XYZ file of C-alpha atoms in Angstrom:
713
model
C -22.047 -35.724 29.694
C -18.309 -35.355 29.068
C -16.236 -32.349 30.097
C -14.596 -29.619 28.045
C -11.267 -31.316 28.634
C -12.510 -34.484 27.048
C -11.562 -35.121 23.520
C -13.251 -34.405 20.245
C -14.115 -37.096 17.740
C -11.781 -37.277 14.799
C -13.186 -35.498 11.728
C -11.507 -35.975 8.326
C -10.608 -32.454 7.122
C -9.679 -31.726 3.488
C -5.959 -31.990 4.225
C -3.554 -31.920 7.165
C -2.428 -28.470 6.067
C -5.891 -26.951 6.374
C -6.280 -23.768 8.328
C -7.085 -24.286 12.004
C -9.995 -21.899 11.748
C -13.409 -22.544 10.283
C -16.088 -20.221 8.966
C -16.143 -17.271 6.619
C -13.244 -14.824 6.238
C -15.203 -12.319 8.319
C -15.601 -14.885 11.094
C -11.918 -15.799 10.980
C -10.965 -12.138 11.094
C -13.226 -11.521 14.096
C -11.817 -14.580 15.852
C -8.270 -13.366 15.188
C -9.178 -9.974 16.623
C -10.667 -11.577 19.722
C -7.666 -13.885 20.149
C -5.203 -11.048 20.151
C -7.330 -8.387 21.800
C -5.058 -8.340 24.831
C -1.983 -7.732 22.673
C -3.833 -5.119 20.648
C -4.910 -3.384 23.854
C -1.318 -3.420 25.098
C -0.135 -2.021 21.765
C -2.789 0.701 21.929
C -1.695 1.607 25.445
C 1.946 1.721 24.371
C 1.103 3.861 21.325
C -0.982 6.176 23.496
C 1.843 6.513 26.004
C 4.438 7.098 23.286
C 2.289 9.781 21.672
C 1.634 11.411 25.037
C 5.391 11.592 25.634
C 6.140 12.893 22.133
C 3.230 15.355 21.990
C 4.951 18.217 23.869
C 7.894 18.011 21.464
C 5.797 18.086 18.281
C 5.535 21.547 16.675
C 2.089 22.972 16.046
C 0.983 23.071 12.418
C -1.835 25.239 11.082
C -3.285 25.400 7.603
C -5.121 28.211 5.820
C -7.118 28.126 2.573
C -7.420 30.553 -0.332
C -9.803 29.827 -3.230
C -8.988 30.899 -6.804
C -11.597 30.893 -9.575
C -10.382 30.379 -13.140
C -12.734 32.346 -15.394
C -13.402 30.942 -18.886
C -12.147 33.190 -21.705
C -14.709 35.461 -23.394
C -15.785 34.751 -26.933
C -14.435 36.947 -29.679
C -10.863 37.291 -28.472
C -8.033 35.810 -30.377
C -7.037 32.169 -30.215
C -5.461 30.920 -26.994
C -5.502 34.332 -25.369
C -9.308 33.915 -25.225
C -10.505 30.993 -27.320
C -14.153 31.526 -26.387
C -15.197 28.000 -25.449
C -14.019 27.763 -21.856
C -11.089 25.763 -20.565
C -10.915 22.020 -21.329
C -9.932 19.654 -18.533
C -6.302 19.429 -19.645
C -5.957 23.213 -19.806
C -7.737 23.503 -16.459
C -5.275 21.125 -14.834
C -2.378 22.968 -16.443
C -3.608 26.324 -15.171
C -4.151 24.936 -11.687
C -0.693 23.422 -11.389
C 0.778 26.814 -12.270
C 0.318 27.754 -8.606
C 3.257 25.494 -7.684
C 5.492 26.674 -10.533
C 8.759 28.375 -9.722
C 7.841 31.783 -11.263
C 4.716 31.995 -9.097
C 6.619 30.984 -5.963
C 9.388 33.505 -6.636
C 6.798 36.215 -7.249
C 5.109 35.326 -3.937
C 8.437 35.479 -2.089
C 9.214 38.827 -3.704
C 5.919 40.245 -2.430
C 6.358 38.709 1.042
C 10.087 38.305 1.853
C 9.293 37.265 5.431
C 7.995 33.946 4.090
C 11.389 32.956 2.678
C 13.205 30.097 4.377
C 16.734 30.613 5.623
C 17.776 27.086 4.631
C 18.112 25.788 1.085
C 16.118 27.004 -1.884
C 13.353 29.358 -0.647
C 11.051 28.466 -3.542
C 11.320 24.734 -2.875
C 10.883 25.300 0.859
C 7.701 27.289 0.207
C 6.433 24.652 -2.197
C 6.784 21.972 0.478
C 4.324 23.939 2.623
C 1.673 24.197 -0.122
C -0.976 21.946 -1.592
C -3.260 22.758 -4.515
C -6.414 20.864 -5.429
C -9.445 21.467 -7.582
C -12.844 21.540 -5.915
C -15.133 18.913 -7.482
C -17.260 20.020 -10.455
C -16.086 23.621 -10.288
C -13.463 25.855 -11.838
C -12.209 26.741 -8.359
C -8.765 25.777 -7.087
C -7.971 25.724 -3.377
C -4.510 26.690 -2.163
C -3.683 25.175 1.228
C -0.692 26.582 3.099
C 0.787 25.111 6.283
C 2.736 27.062 8.902
C 3.536 27.066 12.633
C 0.941 29.831 13.278
C -2.424 30.733 11.714
C -1.177 34.178 10.667
C 1.819 32.815 8.758
C -0.334 30.154 7.112
C -2.829 32.783 5.920
C 0.014 35.021 4.695
C 1.513 32.181 2.682
C -1.798 31.236 1.096
C -2.656 34.844 0.183
C 0.836 35.577 -1.154
C 0.714 32.567 -3.455
C -2.862 33.381 -4.524
C -1.942 36.978 -5.415
C 1.191 35.810 -7.215
C -0.862 33.270 -9.165
C -3.340 35.932 -10.337
C -0.494 38.319 -11.203
C 1.307 35.594 -13.143
C -1.878 34.884 -15.121
C -2.160 38.554 -16.064
C 1.535 38.829 -16.906
C 1.372 35.806 -19.194
C -1.590 37.319 -21.006
C 0.196 40.670 -21.369
C 3.366 38.997 -22.639
C 1.436 36.959 -25.194
C -0.385 40.062 -26.473
C 2.884 41.999 -26.638
C 4.599 39.263 -28.634
C 1.768 39.059 -31.159
C 1.573 42.834 -31.415
C 5.303 43.080 -32.062
C 5.096 40.383 -34.726
C 2.305 42.197 -36.557
C 3.982 45.605 -36.180
C 7.053 44.210 -37.891
C 4.906 43.336 -40.926
C 3.029 46.654 -41.113
C 5.738 48.637 -43.014
C 5.904 46.026 -45.767
C 2.121 45.911 -46.080
C 1.983 49.712 -46.157
C 4.615 49.932 -48.895
C 2.822 47.282 -50.937
C -0.484 49.192 -50.582
C 1.114 52.482 -51.633
C 2.760 50.861 -54.643
C -0.478 49.263 -55.831
C -2.448 52.509 -55.389
C 0.203 54.558 -57.251
C 0.165 52.041 -60.098
C -3.631 52.267 -60.397
C -3.612 56.093 -60.309
C -0.801 56.305 -62.884
C -2.662 53.945 -65.228
C -5.802 56.054 -65.015
C -3.928 59.257 -65.820
C -2.062 57.714 -68.719
C -5.221 56.345 -70.372
C -7.679 59.037 -69.330
C -9.879 56.627 -67.415
C -12.117 57.358 -64.503
C -12.134 55.328 -61.293
C -13.569 51.884 -61.852
C -12.608 51.742 -65.576
C -14.833 51.530 -68.628
C -17.007 48.486 -68.090
C -19.347 49.015 -71.042
C -19.154 46.530 -73.936
C -17.137 44.059 -71.934
C -16.184 41.018 -74.046
C -15.825 37.348 -73.093
C -12.115 37.877 -72.739
C -12.763 40.740 -70.374
C -15.123 38.583 -68.284
C -12.486 35.872 -68.168
C -9.923 38.408 -67.081
C -12.292 39.584 -64.340
C -12.731 36.033 -63.036
C -9.004 35.437 -63.133
C -8.434 38.662 -61.232
C -10.885 37.496 -58.553
C -9.091 34.134 -58.315
C -5.769 35.945 -58.086
C -7.091 38.071 -55.236
C -8.240 34.954 -53.377
C -4.905 33.235 -53.986
C -3.078 36.309 -52.711
C -5.257 36.376 -49.584
C -4.619 32.657 -49.041
C -0.874 33.208 -49.416
C -0.964 36.062 -46.912
C -3.006 33.922 -44.491
C -0.567 31.017 -44.846
C 2.404 33.288 -44.198
C 0.629 34.793 -41.206
C -0.114 31.370 -39.698
C 3.495 30.329 -40.269
C 4.826 33.454 -38.576
C 2.413 33.194 -35.660
C 3.241 29.530 -35.021
C 6.981 30.209 -35.366
C 7.043 32.977 -32.748
C 4.396 31.473 -30.420
C 5.607 29.964 -27.161
C 4.252 26.563 -25.911
C 0.680 26.879 -24.717
C -0.264 29.923 -26.853
C -2.500 30.325 -29.895
C -0.120 28.555 -32.265
C -0.941 25.161 -30.757
C -4.501 25.362 -32.113
C -3.027 24.740 -35.562
C -1.744 21.292 -34.546
C -4.119 18.848 -32.773
C -1.120 16.579 -32.151
C 0.596 19.308 -30.118
C -2.628 19.825 -28.172
C -2.774 16.117 -27.343
C 0.847 16.068 -26.213
C 0.232 19.200 -24.141
C -2.685 17.465 -22.384
C -0.406 14.488 -21.718
C 2.253 16.880 -20.355
C -0.384 18.450 -18.089
C -1.401 15.064 -16.696
C 2.229 14.094 -16.042
C 2.882 17.461 -14.376
C -0.161 16.972 -12.144
C 1.025 13.502 -11.120
C 4.556 14.836 -10.494
C 3.129 17.597 -8.313
C 1.159 14.990 -6.368
C 4.311 12.889 -5.859
C 6.220 16.010 -4.818
C 3.891 16.450 -1.849
C 4.899 13.012 -0.543
C 8.433 12.260 -1.778
C 11.705 14.028 -2.327
C 13.253 14.840 -5.731
C 15.526 11.731 -5.618
C 12.656 9.268 -5.132
C 12.669 6.683 -7.993
C 9.061 7.339 -8.963
C 9.707 11.091 -9.201
C 12.830 10.498 -11.289
C 10.844 8.246 -13.633
C 8.062 10.847 -13.824
C 10.546 13.592 -14.730
C 11.988 11.323 -17.426
C 8.498 10.878 -18.900
C 7.904 14.656 -18.782
C 11.203 15.188 -20.615
C 10.253 12.621 -23.264
C 6.875 14.288 -23.854
C 8.561 17.705 -24.020
C 10.895 16.382 -26.708
C 7.926 14.994 -28.621
C 6.210 18.404 -28.396
C 9.350 20.076 -29.758
C 9.550 17.573 -32.612
C 5.851 17.949 -33.393
C 6.155 21.745 -33.438
C 9.050 21.423 -35.859
C 6.976 19.173 -38.111
C 4.045 21.598 -37.938
C 6.281 24.528 -38.887
C 7.574 22.500 -41.810
C 4.012 21.747 -42.911
C 2.952 25.400 -42.599
C 6.020 26.498 -44.543
C 5.167 24.039 -47.306
C 1.591 25.337 -47.311
C 2.837 28.919 -47.563
C 5.101 27.938 -50.467
C 2.209 26.202 -52.240
C -0.124 29.193 -51.886
C 2.645 31.538 -53.080
C 3.303 29.288 -56.068
C -0.413 29.247 -56.862
C -0.515 33.041 -56.724
C 2.458 33.219 -59.088
C 0.865 30.731 -61.466
C -2.401 32.676 -61.531
C -0.541 35.916 -62.192
C 1.305 34.340 -65.107
C -1.934 32.911 -66.469
C -3.572 36.307 -66.142
C -0.696 37.972 -67.974
C -0.964 35.426 -70.771
C -4.698 35.987 -71.052
C -4.177 39.732 -71.177
C -1.647 39.291 -73.967
C -4.144 37.245 -75.959
C -6.878 39.822 -75.373
C -4.684 42.767 -76.433
C -5.710 42.737 -80.154
C -9.337 43.327 -79.141
C -8.717 47.037 -78.608
C -6.639 49.411 -76.588
C -9.490 50.985 -74.643
C -10.792 47.630 -73.495
C -7.315 46.513 -72.562
C -6.745 49.672 -70.576
C -10.008 49.236 -68.678
C -9.177 45.645 -67.876
C -5.751 46.623 -66.663
C -7.209 49.393 -64.541
C -9.676 47.070 -62.863
C -6.850 44.672 -62.137
C -4.771 47.399 -60.539
C -7.720 48.629 -58.503
C -8.524 45.139 -57.230
C -4.926 44.619 -56.291
C -4.922 47.904 -54.434
C -8.184 46.957 -52.666
C -6.747 43.606 -51.599
C -3.610 45.263 -50.263
C -5.722 47.837 -48.437
C -7.832 45.124 -46.777
C -4.738 43.212 -45.668
C -3.150 46.369 -44.259
C -6.276 47.453 -42.394
C -6.778 43.978 -40.903
C -3.195 43.862 -39.644
C -3.462 47.385 -38.254
C -6.698 46.514 -36.439
C -5.139 43.445 -34.831
C -2.089 45.442 -33.728
C -4.306 48.005 -32.013
C -6.371 45.301 -30.333
C -3.290 43.545 -28.969
C -1.852 46.847 -27.782
C -5.071 47.599 -25.915
C -5.114 44.073 -24.490
C -1.568 44.483 -23.218
C -2.635 47.630 -21.390
C -5.927 46.445 -19.887
C -5.531 42.637 -19.910
C -7.837 40.946 -17.447
C -6.385 37.795 -15.834
C -8.180 34.501 -16.263
C -8.051 33.983 -12.496
C -9.418 35.887 -9.541
C -9.262 35.437 -5.792
C -12.650 34.100 -4.829
C -11.958 33.729 -1.107
C -8.728 34.962 0.522
C -7.207 33.129 3.457
C -8.117 34.412 6.924
C -6.028 33.686 10.009
C -9.101 33.266 12.215
C -10.455 30.591 9.862
C -7.247 28.542 9.903
C -7.415 24.932 11.013
C -4.988 22.952 13.087
C -3.551 20.045 11.136
C -3.884 17.556 13.969
C -5.321 18.210 17.409
C -3.781 16.505 20.462
C -6.829 14.261 20.750
C -6.501 13.145 17.130
C -2.779 12.499 17.586
C -3.403 10.485 20.741
C -6.065 8.420 19.013
C -3.783 7.944 16.020
C -0.974 6.758 18.286
C -3.282 4.319 20.051
C -4.630 3.040 16.740
C -1.170 2.634 15.260
C 0.043 0.786 18.352
C -2.956 -1.546 18.321
C -2.573 -2.267 14.618
C 1.168 -2.878 14.967
C 0.700 -5.231 17.921
C -2.105 -7.071 16.143
C 0.000 -7.413 12.991
C 3.004 -8.707 14.951
C 0.816 -11.245 16.751
C -0.701 -12.460 13.491
C 2.714 -12.644 11.841
C 4.134 -14.616 14.746
C 1.139 -16.935 14.682
C 1.478 -17.524 10.948
C 5.243 -18.067 11.105
C 5.115 -20.367 14.138
C 1.903 -22.209 13.106
C 1.405 -23.636 16.626
C -0.971 -26.365 17.726
C -4.219 -24.597 18.551
C -7.194 -26.724 17.541
C -7.665 -30.184 19.149
C -9.308 -31.499 15.982
C -6.341 -30.314 13.961
C -3.838 -31.922 16.351
C -5.752 -35.214 16.246
C -5.762 -35.129 12.447
C -2.079 -34.206 12.216
C -1.028 -37.028 14.554
C -3.461 -39.619 13.219
C -5.269 -40.283 16.500
C -8.978 -40.441 17.202
C -8.994 -37.939 20.039
C -6.802 -35.605 22.054
C -6.982 -34.871 25.763
C -6.869 -31.225 26.823
C -5.320 -30.032 30.076
C -6.538 -26.489 30.787
C -4.155 -23.720 31.730
C -4.467 -22.999 35.458
C -4.487 -19.478 36.770
C -3.069 -18.423 40.119
C -6.516 -18.455 41.726
C -7.101 -22.022 40.581
C -3.821 -23.173 42.144
C -4.279 -21.558 45.550
C -4.753 -23.845 48.542
C -4.275 -23.052 52.217
C -2.656 -19.744 51.402
C -0.086 -21.267 49.061
C 0.129 -21.514 45.276
C 0.340 -25.164 44.195
C 2.200 -26.583 41.251
C -0.177 -27.736 38.465
C 0.624 -31.415 39.103
C -0.386 -31.065 42.772
C -3.896 -30.028 41.694
C -4.493 -33.594 40.459
C -4.022 -34.987 43.973
C -5.578 -32.210 46.038
C -8.512 -31.393 43.735
C -9.550 -34.644 42.086
C -12.896 -33.172 40.975
C -11.276 -30.365 38.986
C -11.271 -30.160 35.221
C -7.484 -30.360 35.265
C -7.567 -33.750 37.051
C -10.224 -34.975 34.619
C -7.862 -34.450 31.681
C -5.445 -37.062 33.111
C -8.281 -39.517 33.583
C -8.874 -39.026 29.873
C -5.250 -40.016 29.190
C -5.702 -43.074 31.426
C -8.841 -44.095 29.515
C -7.036 -43.679 26.202
C -4.236 -45.971 27.355
C -6.708 -48.573 28.621
C -8.635 -48.480 25.333
C -5.357 -48.883 23.461
C -4.514 -51.934 25.591
C -7.914 -53.457 24.917
C -7.568 -52.864 21.198
C -4.110 -54.431 21.101
C -5.389 -57.425 23.060
C -8.076 -58.041 20.465
C -5.509 -57.950 17.662
C -2.921 -60.038 19.552
C -0.362 -57.298 19.079
C 3.222 -58.172 19.963
C 3.728 -54.870 21.805
C 1.528 -56.069 24.679
C 3.478 -56.776 27.877
C 4.017 -60.381 28.871
C 1.497 -61.868 31.284
C 2.340 -60.981 34.853
C 4.288 -57.861 33.852
C 3.104 -54.295 34.233
C 2.969 -51.764 31.483
C 5.822 -49.347 30.727
C 4.414 -45.942 29.651
C 6.855 -43.410 28.195
C 5.879 -39.724 28.502
C 7.784 -37.405 26.166
C 7.446 -34.256 24.079
C 9.050 -32.620 21.089
C 10.768 -29.777 22.921
C 11.392 -28.642 26.506
C 8.621 -26.731 28.231
C 5.740 -28.602 26.591
C 4.497 -30.041 29.909
C 5.730 -33.656 29.741
C 6.798 -33.777 33.411
C 3.427 -32.444 34.607
C 1.732 -34.934 32.274
C 3.795 -37.821 33.701
C 3.021 -36.852 37.322
C -0.680 -36.313 36.598
C -0.935 -39.633 34.751
C 0.785 -41.492 37.608
C -1.534 -39.928 40.198
C -4.576 -40.730 38.061
C -3.494 -44.385 37.719
C -2.878 -44.612 41.469
C -6.317 -43.104 42.066
C -7.791 -46.010 40.064
C -6.092 -48.516 42.376
C -3.094 -49.385 40.207
C 0.401 -49.886 41.555
C 2.443 -47.150 39.900
C 6.107 -46.237 39.857
C 7.136 -42.861 38.430
C 10.678 -42.803 36.987
C 12.625 -39.646 36.136
C 14.649 -40.766 33.099
C 15.543 -37.216 32.030
C 19.056 -37.328 33.508
C 20.113 -34.124 31.766
C 17.235 -31.951 33.053
C 15.551 -33.750 35.959
C 12.331 -31.752 36.250
C 10.464 -34.502 38.089
C 13.270 -34.721 40.665
C 13.113 -30.979 41.238
C 9.328 -31.136 41.628
C 9.576 -33.688 44.454
C 12.725 -31.984 45.848
C 14.800 -35.183 45.646
C 17.999 -33.801 44.117
C 20.276 -35.465 46.714
C 18.309 -38.705 46.921
C 19.614 -41.823 45.159
C 17.715 -42.639 42.027
C 17.848 -44.020 38.506
C 21.457 -42.987 37.813
C 22.601 -44.671 41.037
C 20.719 -47.848 40.132
C 22.209 -47.906 36.620
C 25.799 -47.032 37.582
C 26.246 -48.464 41.086
C 23.489 -51.056 41.261
C 21.684 -49.291 44.110
C 18.646 -51.290 45.307
C 15.169 -50.117 44.413
C 14.199 -49.624 48.032
C 16.943 -47.073 48.616
C 16.470 -45.335 45.265
C 12.710 -44.771 45.533
C 10.350 -42.825 47.761
C 6.582 -42.902 48.249
C 4.548 -39.882 47.274
C 0.702 -39.971 47.241
C 0.481 -43.751 46.691
C 3.069 -43.512 43.919
C 6.622 -44.832 44.088
C 8.948 -42.158 42.744
C 12.412 -42.925 41.362
C 14.259 -39.607 40.936
C 17.135 -39.028 38.559
C 19.565 -39.724 41.382
C 22.391 -38.001 43.137
C 24.852 -39.374 40.547
C 22.891 -37.972 37.559
C 25.025 -34.839 37.432
C 28.224 -36.851 37.065
C 27.088 -38.937 34.106
C 29.154 -37.953 31.084
C 27.104 -39.873 28.537
C 23.499 -40.389 29.696
C 22.650 -41.973 26.346
C 25.218 -44.769 26.782
C 24.125 -45.392 30.355
C 20.440 -45.568 29.411
C 21.121 -47.654 26.311
C 22.936 -50.392 28.220
C 21.065 -50.751 31.507
C 17.732 -48.894 31.443
C 15.752 -51.551 29.552
C 16.317 -54.469 31.933
C 15.824 -52.214 34.966
C 12.454 -50.918 33.713
C 11.301 -54.440 32.897
C 12.192 -55.579 36.443
C 10.137 -52.676 37.814
C 7.228 -53.774 35.590
C 7.247 -57.162 37.330
C 6.418 -55.419 40.614
C 4.145 -52.564 39.475
C 1.107 -52.386 37.231
C 2.398 -49.279 35.473
C 5.889 -47.851 35.066
C 5.491 -44.190 34.027
C 8.768 -42.911 32.595
C 9.405 -39.156 32.317
C 11.696 -39.189 29.256
C 13.680 -36.331 27.687
C 12.211 -34.445 24.689
C 12.520 -36.533 21.530
C 13.675 -33.681 19.282
C 16.476 -32.661 21.664
C 18.230 -35.929 22.612
C 18.147 -39.575 21.562
C 17.587 -40.804 25.122
C 13.834 -41.011 24.512
C 14.368 -43.103 21.366
C 16.434 -45.604 23.380
C 13.838 -45.753 26.166
C 11.073 -46.137 23.576
C 12.448 -49.557 22.610
C 11.610 -50.812 26.101
C 8.299 -48.954 26.518
C 4.971 -50.580 25.707
C 3.277 -47.313 24.779
C 3.950 -43.595 24.821
C 2.138 -40.372 25.654
C 3.095 -37.283 23.615
C 2.724 -33.897 25.348
C 1.961 -30.986 22.992
C 1.717 -27.459 24.364
C -1.221 -25.378 23.132
C -0.202 -22.247 21.270
C 3.533 -23.027 21.484
C 4.487 -26.357 19.925
C 4.751 -25.980 16.133
C 2.455 -28.267 14.185
C 5.348 -29.510 12.051
C 7.227 -30.613 15.193
C 4.146 -32.357 16.590
C 3.605 -34.176 13.289
C 7.246 -35.274 13.197
C 7.206 -36.596 16.775
C 3.872 -38.322 16.228
C 5.202 -39.995 13.090
C 8.252 -41.322 14.977
C 6.080 -42.823 17.702
C 3.496 -44.179 15.275
C 6.218 -45.806 13.166
C 6.936 -48.110 16.128
C 3.256 -48.545 16.951
C 3.631 -46.914 20.373
C 1.649 -43.678 20.115
C -0.914 -44.399 22.812
C -2.272 -40.940 23.658
C -1.749 -37.226 23.046
C -2.095 -34.552 25.713
C -2.665 -30.924 24.643
C -1.281 -29.012 27.627
C -1.944 -25.519 28.967
C -5.058 -24.951 26.842
C -6.529 -21.465 27.161
C -10.212 -22.345 27.432
C -11.271 -18.755 26.764
C -9.415 -18.566 23.461
C -9.372 -22.162 22.274
C -12.928 -22.179 20.815
C -11.971 -19.421 18.395
C -9.420 -21.666 16.719
C -11.856 -24.405 15.839
C -15.506 -25.292 16.193
C -17.532 -23.195 18.656
C -17.347 -24.259 22.282
C -20.107 -26.689 23.204
C -19.760 -26.357 26.953
C -19.711 -22.951 28.579
C -18.544 -22.020 32.052
C -21.922 -22.766 33.597
C -21.920 -26.279 32.143
C -18.367 -26.942 33.361
C -19.210 -25.809 36.888
C -21.898 -28.469 37.124
C -19.320 -31.211 36.688
C -16.017 -29.815 37.969
C -15.065 -28.192 41.238
C -11.859 -26.400 42.016
């Protein structure tokens, strides 16, 4: 059975750009949460701490509730004052939003001056502390007021509720007073017209000696025709009066009163205005007056208001035309009646007198009915103005003891922890998506075009302790050969041997000449990817297998291998290249491995590339004549061109890729450069977090128990 650090077989995914995670979106989301649980926990702790620090400085906020019931108008009252069918949804919304209107707020401040703010507009300041919403499936509106104390919150809610009810009553009184005044202005004219018609009828009776009702006996066809025409004239006169009344009522009515029932278009626009006002009130609870959405909403409200004004003007024009038509019809009927009476005159004076009397009496009766109807409506509106009942009542006043705290300390602490965890999780995901690091071994193998990838696990402090000291990761290979970390370098060794066997079968020209050892270049795409540890571990693994190995530090600019073996002052590669120092003086033995450090003269090399380009190739080939393997720790390929020069001499190369850090695009680019020369022999995925790695690819096959059976230390 192979270990967890062994390699996975190459599987052809849909494309190299495929996501490194498998499974359903829910599975990927759970894996992401598990991957970043430590960061989320740290973010939650930070948010909790920040909220705990800020909590003493946050002012307390309490909210109180007052419920207002909008009662449907009673049947039998006039028009919009009480239209008898209950409030439609649009009217209900309009009535509810009245609670946040400026007149209501000013009335509330007038009744409770202590609620006024000392900064800015008091009405706007009070509005910012209020919220109004309709309870579902009811005609009840809830006023929510916020304040630093429960008593102030209850006072605000009750003041606004009382002002709302008072404003409802005042609007009803004002509407009744306006209609009453309009009808009172018409009463004198109606009274004069009634008196004139009654005097004319009485005078005609006296002049012709007729009794009330006229002489109806022996009525002729002409008389019957005159009677019908008189009835039509009375109807036309009533229609004319009705048309004039509707015109006057609509002309003097303010928006939202009974006049709007005449025009369905105005009603529709009013419902649209109500909806826009509701949305504007909702935005006002979250944004200031200069917010773009609020400015756009006010522009729409203005446009609808202009449409309402234009529609009212068109309706008035239509009603005026209707009044003119009915008046013209009345005039035409009167002329026709006069003509008929003229034609019927030769039939006899007594009959003509009776007909005329009936006409005068009917006219007087029509005038009397119009006068009495107007007088009755005036009295009703006067009574309504005195005893008007508002269409709203306080169903449940706000009580200070029933006030609720907006956010308890526990809720705020939990909110801070949640916000911190979410922010940390989001930052981790964003960083992961932007960096797109190498996480899944299968993905790395596919990106680089290799069959398998070796995985070197990340070692904790406990895993690197020996004899009271903390070892470097490379030392673990020598001191703990049965560890999983050491096994990963045996995997690299096996990959290189399989590559050699494959090249031998194909008679590849990159094979070393007979009698010469193999030059293995170890490089990476960027510093910190673990190439030096990989080179040391590979050299120790080859020496463990009985090979003669020399380890060369060719990274003259940043000699990490030299620092690891503490050979900074020892002669090395730079001394051999510049001064021709012998190999014996420039190398040391470490754990059955000959080590050639960068050299004491490495710091004085002005152009390492020129030095390596001219002399490194022959020197490495001479070393290969003595050793089975020459392991070269080269600089990162994406940083300098030294590795490209050394690659010309190397027989094969090992690319170190750091798990969770090296971007996939960089790994693909470095792999392509090595593969273009046919020298990509193996890939090492370094510092793999075994606890998190399975969540980036297929589920882990081997658990901790299975690994312990095969690896120790």
